[in-house]
JSON list of C-alpha atoms in Angstrom, two decimals:
[
{"chain": "W", "resi": 201, "resn": "UNK", "atom": "CA", "xyz": [-14.96, -7.07, -3.53]},
{"chain": "W", "resi": 202, "resn": "UNK", "atom": "CA", "xyz": [-12.66, -8.40, -6.25]},
{"chain": "W", "resi": 203, "resn": "UNK", "atom": "CA", "xyz": [-12.44, -4.93, -7.79]},
{"chain": "W", "resi": 204, "resn": "UNK", "atom": "CA", "xyz": [-11.40, -3.44, -4.44]},
{"chain": "W", "resi": 205, "resn": "UNK", "atom": "CA", "xyz": [-8.71, -6.08, -3.94]},
{"chain": "W", "resi": 206, "resn": "UNK", "atom": "CA", "xyz": [-7.41, -5.45, -7.46]},
{"chain": "W", "resi": 207, "resn": "UNK", "atom": "CA", "xyz": [-7.20, -1.71, -6.79]},
{"chain": "W", "resi": 208, "resn": "UNK", "atom": "CA", "xyz": [-5.45, -2.47, -3.50]},
{"chain": "W", "resi": 209, "resn": "UNK", "atom": "CA", "xyz": [-2.96, -4.71, -5.29]},
{"chain": "W", "resi": 210, "resn": "UNK", "atom": "CA", "xyz": [-2.23, -2.00, -7.88]},
{"chain": "W", "resi": 211, "resn": "UNK", "atom": "CA", "xyz": [-1.82, 0.54, -5.08]},
{"chain": "W", "resi": 212, "resn": "UNK", "atom": "CA", "xyz": [0.57, -1.77, -3.24]},
{"chain": "W", "resi": 213, "resn": "UNK", "atom": "CA", "xyz": [2.68, -2.13, -6.39]},
{"chain": "W", "resi": 214, "resn": "UNK", "atom": "CA", "xyz": [2.81, 1.69, -6.56]},
{"chain": "W", "resi": 215, "resn": "UNK", "atom": "CA", "xyz": [3.84, 1.77, -2.89]},
{"chain": "W", "resi": 216, "resn": "UNK", "atom": "CA", "xyz": [6.66, -0.77, -3.35]},
{"chain": "W", "resi": 217, "resn": "UNK", "atom": "CA", "xyz": [7.92, 1.01, -6.47]},
{"chain": "W", "resi": 218, "resn": "UNK", "atom": "CA", "xyz": [7.83, 4.35, -4.67]},
{"chain": "W", "resi": 219, "resn": "UNK", "atom": "CA", "xyz": [9.78, 3.09, -1.67]},
{"chain": "W", "resi": 220, "resn": "UNK", "atom": "CA", "xyz": [12.43, 1.42, -3.82]},
{"chain": "W", "resi": 221, "resn": "UNK", "atom": "CA", "xyz": [12.83, 4.53, -5.99]},
{"chain": "W", "resi": 222, "resn": "UNK", "atom": "CA", "xyz": [13.10, 6.78, -2.94]},
{"chain": "W", "resi": 223, "resn": "UNK", "atom": "CA", "xyz": [15.78, 4.51, -1.45]},
{"chain": "W", "resi": 224, "resn": "UNK", "atom": "CA", "xyz": [17.66, 4.39, -4.75]},
{"chain": "W", "resi": 225, "resn": "UNK", "atom": "CA", "xyz": [17.51, 8.16, -5.18]},
{"chain": "W", "resi": 226, "resn": "UNK", "atom": "CA", "xyz": [18.65, 9.03, -1.67]},
{"chain": "W", "resi": 227, "resn": "UNK", "atom": "CA", "xyz": [21.45, 6.44, -1.84]},
{"chain": "W", "resi": 228, "resn": "UNK", "atom": "CA", "xyz": [22.67, 7.89, -5.13]},
{"chain": "W", "resi": 229, "resn": "UNK", "atom": "CA", "xyz": [22.67, 11.32, -3.48]},
{"chain": "W", "resi": 230, "resn": "UNK", "atom": "CA", "xyz": [25.01, 10.09, -0.78]},
{"chain": "W", "resi": 231, "resn": "UNK", "atom": "CA", "xyz": [22.43, 9.53, 1.92]},
{"chain": "W", "resi": 232, "resn": "UNK", "atom": "CA", "xyz": [22.17, 11.61, 5.06]},
{"chain": "W", "resi": 233, "resn": "UNK", "atom": "CA", "xyz": [25.50, 12.17, 6.80]},
{"chain": "W", "resi": 234, "resn": "UNK", "atom": "CA", "xyz": [24.54, 14.24, 9.84]},
{"chain": "W", "resi": 235, "resn": "UNK", "atom": "CA", "xyz": [21.65, 15.65, 11.83]},
{"chain": "W", "resi": 236, "resn": "UNK", "atom": "CA", "xyz": [20.91, 19.30, 11.36]},
{"chain": "W", "resi": 237, "resn": "UNK", "atom": "CA", "xyz": [19.04, 21.87, 9.37]},
{"chain": "W", "resi": 238, "resn": "UNK", "atom": "CA", "xyz": [21.78, 22.29, 6.76]},
{"chain": "W", "resi": 239, "resn": "UNK", "atom": "CA", "xyz": [21.81, 18.53, 6.10]},
{"chain": "W", "resi": 240, "resn": "UNK", "atom": "CA", "xyz": [18.02, 18.45, 5.77]},
{"chain": "W", "resi": 241, "resn": "UNK", "atom": "CA", "xyz": [18.16, 21.33, 3.27]},
{"chain": "W", "resi": 242, "resn": "UNK", "atom": "CA", "xyz": [20.91, 19.53, 1.31]},
{"chain": "W", "resi": 243, "resn": "UNK", "atom": "CA", "xyz": [18.82, 16.36, 1.11]},
{"chain": "W", "resi": 244, "resn": "UNK", "atom": "CA", "xyz": [15.68, 18.28, 0.10]},
{"chain": "W", "resi": 245, "resn": "UNK", "atom": "CA", "xyz": [17.64, 20.05, -2.66]},
{"chain": "W", "resi": 246, "resn": "UNK", "atom": "CA", "xyz": [19.03, 16.75, -3.92]},
{"chain": "W", "resi": 247, "resn": "UNK", "atom": "CA", "xyz": [15.62, 15.11, -3.67]},
{"chain": "W", "resi": 248, "resn": "UNK", "atom": "CA", "xyz": [13.98, 17.90, -5.65]},
{"chain": "W", "resi": 249, "resn": "UNK", "atom": "CA", "xyz": [16.41, 17.33, -8.51]},
{"chain": "W", "resi": 250, "resn": "UNK", "atom": "CA", "xyz": [16.77, 13.55, -8.40]},
{"chain": "W", "resi": 251, "resn": "UNK", "atom": "CA", "xyz": [14.70, 11.67, -11.02]},
{"chain": "W", "resi": 252, "resn": "UNK", "atom": "CA", "xyz": [14.54, 8.58, -8.78]},
{"chain": "W", "resi": 253, "resn": "UNK", "atom": "CA", "xyz": [13.27, 10.56, -5.79]},
{"chain": "W", "resi": 254, "resn": "UNK", "atom": "CA", "xyz": [10.73, 12.48, -7.88]},
{"chain": "W", "resi": 255, "resn": "UNK", "atom": "CA", "xyz": [9.47, 9.28, -9.50]},
{"chain": "W", "resi": 256, "resn": "UNK", "atom": "CA", "xyz": [9.29, 7.66, -6.06]},
{"chain": "W", "resi": 257, "resn": "UNK", "atom": "CA", "xyz": [7.16, 10.57, -4.84]},
{"chain": "W", "resi": 258, "resn": "UNK", "atom": "CA", "xyz": [4.89, 10.16, -7.88]},
{"chain": "W", "resi": 259, "resn": "UNK", "atom": "CA", "xyz": [4.39, 6.45, -7.15]},
{"chain": "W", "resi": 260, "resn": "UNK", "atom": "CA", "xyz": [3.71, 7.19, -3.48]},
{"chain": "W", "resi": 261, "resn": "UNK", "atom": "CA", "xyz": [1.11, 9.77, -4.56]},
{"chain": "W", "resi": 262, "resn": "UNK", "atom": "CA", "xyz": [-0.53, 7.19, -6.84]},
{"chain": "W", "resi": 263, "resn": "UNK", "atom": "CA", "xyz": [-0.65, 4.76, -3.92]},
{"chain": "W", "resi": 264, "resn": "UNK", "atom": "CA", "xyz": [-2.23, 7.46, -1.78]},
{"chain": "W", "resi": 265, "resn": "UNK", "atom": "CA", "xyz": [-4.86, 8.08, -4.47]},
{"chain": "W", "resi": 266, "resn": "UNK", "atom": "CA", "xyz": [-5.72, 4.37, -4.54]},
{"chain": "W", "resi": 267, "resn": "UNK", "atom": "CA", "xyz": [-5.89, 4.40, -0.75]},
{"chain": "W", "resi": 268, "resn": "UNK", "atom": "CA", "xyz": [-8.30, 7.35, -0.72]},
{"chain": "W", "resi": 269, "resn": "UNK", "atom": "CA", "xyz": [-10.57, 5.59, -3.20]},
{"chain": "W", "resi": 270, "resn": "UNK", "atom": "CA", "xyz": [-10.48, 2.37, -1.18]},
{"chain": "W", "resi": 271, "resn": "UNK", "atom": "CA", "xyz": [-11.23, 4.23, 2.07]},
{"chain": "W", "resi": 272, "resn": "UNK", "atom": "CA", "xyz": [-14.42, 5.52, 0.50]},
{"chain": "W", "resi": 273, "resn": "UNK", "atom": "CA", "xyz": [-15.53, 2.03, -0.55]},
{"chain": "W", "resi": 274, "resn": "UNK", "atom": "CA", "xyz": [-14.64, -0.37, 2.26]},
{"chain": "W", "resi": 275, "resn": "UNK", "atom": "CA", "xyz": [-14.35, -0.79, 6.00]},
{"chain": "W", "resi": 276, "resn": "UNK", "atom": "CA", "xyz": [-11.14, 0.59, 7.44]},
{"chain": "W", "resi": 277, "resn": "UNK", "atom": "CA", "xyz": [-10.87, -2.45, 9.72]},
{"chain": "W", "resi": 278, "resn": "UNK", "atom": "CA", "xyz": [-10.69, -4.59, 6.57]},
{"chain": "W", "resi": 279, "resn": "UNK", "atom": "CA", "xyz": [-8.61, -2.32, 4.37]},
{"chain": "W", "resi": 280, "resn": "UNK", "atom": "CA", "xyz": [-5.92, -0.93, 6.63]},
{"chain": "W", "resi": 281, "resn": "UNK", "atom": "CA", "xyz": [-4.48, -4.27, 7.83]},
{"chain": "W", "resi": 282, "resn": "UNK", "atom": "CA", "xyz": [-4.28, -5.42, 4.20]},
{"chain": "W", "resi": 283, "resn": "UNK", "atom": "CA", "xyz": [-2.03, -2.49, 3.40]},
{"chain": "W", "resi": 284, "resn": "UNK", "atom": "CA", "xyz": [0.59, -4.39, 5.43]},
{"chain": "W", "resi": 285, "resn": "UNK", "atom": "CA", "xyz": [1.03, -6.46, 2.29]},
{"chain": "W", "resi": 286, "resn": "UNK", "atom": "CA", "xyz": [3.11, -3.52, 1.05]},
{"chain": "W", "resi": 287, "resn": "UNK", "atom": "CA", "xyz": [5.85, -4.87, 3.36]},
{"chain": "W", "resi": 288, "resn": "UNK", "atom": "CA", "xyz": [5.76, -8.11, 1.39]},
{"chain": "W", "resi": 289, "resn": "UNK", "atom": "CA", "xyz": [5.95, -6.41, -1.98]},
{"chain": "W", "resi": 290, "resn": "UNK", "atom": "CA", "xyz": [8.61, -3.98, -0.83]},
{"chain": "W", "resi": 291, "resn": "UNK", "atom": "CA", "xyz": [10.74, -6.83, 0.53]},
{"chain": "W", "resi": 292, "resn": "UNK", "atom": "CA", "xyz": [10.59, -8.59, -2.84]},
{"chain": "W", "resi": 293, "resn": "UNK", "atom": "CA", "xyz": [11.27, -5.33, -4.68]},
{"chain": "W", "resi": 294, "resn": "UNK", "atom": "CA", "xyz": [14.29, -4.59, -2.46]},
{"chain": "W", "resi": 295, "resn": "UNK", "atom": "CA", "xyz": [15.59, -8.09, -3.12]},
{"chain": "W", "resi": 296, "resn": "UNK", "atom": "CA", "xyz": [15.15, -7.87, -6.89]},
{"chain": "W", "resi": 297, "resn": "UNK", "atom": "CA", "xyz": [15.82, -4.20, -7.68]},
{"chain": "W", "resi": 298, "resn": "UNK", "atom": "CA", "xyz": [18.22, -3.15, -4.92]},
{"chain": "W", "resi": 299, "resn": "UNK", "atom": "CA", "xyz": [20.02, -6.46, -4.45]},
{"chain": "W", "resi": 300, "resn": "UNK", "atom": "CA", "xyz": [19.39, -6.43, -0.70]},
{"chain": "W", "resi": 301, "resn": "UNK", "atom": "CA", "xyz": [19.99, -9.58, 1.30]},
{"chain": "W", "resi": 302, "resn": "UNK", "atom": "CA", "xyz": [16.90, -10.70, 3.22]},
{"chain": "W", "resi": 303, "resn": "UNK", "atom": "CA", "xyz": [17.51, -12.93, 6.24]},
{"chain": "W", "resi": 304, "resn": "UNK", "atom": "CA", "xyz": [15.40, -15.96, 7.15]},
{"chain": "W", "resi": 305, "resn": "UNK", "atom": "CA", "xyz": [13.91, -14.13, 10.13]},
{"chain": "W", "resi": 306, "resn": "UNK", "atom": "CA", "xyz": [12.70, -11.35, 7.83]},
{"chain": "W", "resi": 307, "resn": "UNK", "atom": "CA", "xyz": [11.16, -13.91, 5.48]},
{"chain": "W", "resi": 308, "resn": "UNK", "atom": "CA", "xyz": [9.42, -15.43, 8.50]},
{"chain": "W", "resi": 309, "resn": "UNK", "atom": "CA", "xyz": [7.98, -11.99, 9.25]},
{"chain": "W", "resi": 310, "resn": "UNK", "atom": "CA", "xyz": [6.78, -11.73, 5.64]},
{"chain": "W", "resi": 311, "resn": "UNK", "atom": "CA", "xyz": [5.05, -15.11, 6.00]},
{"chain": "W", "resi": 312, "resn": "UNK", "atom": "CA", "xyz": [3.29, -13.93, 9.17]},
{"chain": "W", "resi": 313, "resn": "UNK", "atom": "CA", "xyz": [2.11, -10.79, 7.36]},
{"chain": "W", "resi": 314, "resn": "UNK", "atom": "CA", "xyz": [0.66, -12.91, 4.55]},
{"chain": "W", "resi": 315, "resn": "UNK", "atom": "CA", "xyz": [-1.09, -15.18, 7.06]},
{"chain": "W", "resi": 316, "resn": "UNK", "atom": "CA", "xyz": [-2.56, -12.15, 8.85]},
{"chain": "W", "resi": 317, "resn": "UNK", "atom": "CA", "xyz": [-3.77, -10.67, 5.58]},
{"chain": "W", "resi": 318, "resn": "UNK", "atom": "CA", "xyz": [-5.41, -14.00, 4.70]},
{"chain": "W", "resi": 319, "resn": "UNK", "atom": "CA", "xyz": [-7.28, -14.02, 8.03]},
{"chain": "W", "resi": 320, "resn": "UNK", "atom": "CA", "xyz": [-8.50, -10.48, 7.43]},
{"chain": "W", "resi": 321, "resn": "UNK", "atom": "CA", "xyz": [-9.61, -11.25, 3.89]},
{"chain": "W", "resi": 322, "resn": "UNK", "atom": "CA", "xyz": [-11.42, -14.39, 5.09]},
{"chain": "W", "resi": 323, "resn": "UNK", "atom": "CA", "xyz": [-13.18, -12.41, 7.82]},
{"chain": "W", "resi": 324, "resn": "UNK", "atom": "CA", "xyz": [-14.57, -10.06, 5.17]},
{"chain": "W", "resi": 325, "resn": "UNK", "atom": "CA", "xyz": [-15.93, -13.00, 3.17]},
{"chain": "W", "resi": 326, "resn": "UNK", "atom": "CA", "xyz": [-17.53, -14.59, 6.23]},
{"chain": "W", "resi": 327, "resn": "UNK", "atom": "CA", "xyz": [-19.15, -11.37, 7.45]},
{"chain": "W", "resi": 328, "resn": "UNK", "atom": "CA", "xyz": [-22.95, -11.60, 7.42]},
{"chain": "W", "resi": 329, "resn": "UNK", "atom": "CA", "xyz": [-24.46, -9.51, 4.67]},
{"chain": "W", "resi": 330, "resn": "UNK", "atom": "CA", "xyz": [-27.33, -7.19, 5.58]},
{"chain": "W", "resi": 331, "resn": "UNK", "atom": "CA", "xyz": [-30.63, -8.25, 4.08]},
{"chain": "W", "resi": 332, "resn": "UNK", "atom": "CA", "xyz": [-32.14, -5.67, 1.76]},
{"chain": "W", "resi": 333, "resn": "UNK", "atom": "CA", "xyz": [-35.21, -3.89, 3.06]},
{"chain": "W", "resi": 334, "resn": "UNK", "atom": "CA", "xyz": [-38.48, -4.96, 1.46]},
{"chain": "W", "resi": 335, "resn": "UNK", "atom": "CA", "xyz": [-39.90, -2.51, -1.07]},
{"chain": "W", "resi": 336, "resn": "UNK", "atom": "CA", "xyz": [-42.28, 0.02, 0.41]},
{"chain": "W", "resi": 337, "resn": "UNK", "atom": "CA", "xyz": [-45.73, 0.02, -1.14]},
{"chain": "W", "resi": 338, "resn": "UNK", "atom": "CA", "xyz": [-46.58, 3.48, -2.33]},
{"chain": "W", "resi": 339, "resn": "UNK", "atom": "CA", "xyz": [-49.31, 5.07, -4.39]},
{"chain": "W", "resi": 340, "resn": "UNK", "atom": "CA", "xyz": [-49.98, 3.40, -7.68]},
{"chain": "W", "resi": 341, "resn": "UNK", "atom": "CA", "xyz": [-49.04, 5.70, -10.59]},
{"chain": "W", "resi": 342, "resn": "UNK", "atom": "CA", "xyz": [-51.94, 6.85, -12.71]},
{"chain": "W", "resi": 343, "resn": "UNK", "atom": "CA", "xyz": [-54.60, 6.78, -10.02]}
]
């Protein structure tokens, strides 16, 4: 369980780094000015050549890899709500690395996310564990 939470934490750091880098890259490129195919193509071209965007995509891919591993090892009803902690990490990353101002109401939302994640984590700890099946008596080797 601790190993899974550590992998989740690492994945969430990748997620926050990816989101911040994507935001930084697209902002440096001038953002999106209009709706339309030509604007989408312009942004894709810029994104394909922007180190920040490409690094952001790499970090998002690393997060996705962690998520795939975690999906194979734990209940989705436990894991998926805990991924909401990425909102917490991304809010802190935006504050620190992008200099964004975070209002009190947003911090209240972050607190509620943390409380929800704590309830989910507690529910996993309090879940009854299945008892192992008794060993089946089979033929005795050598007879």
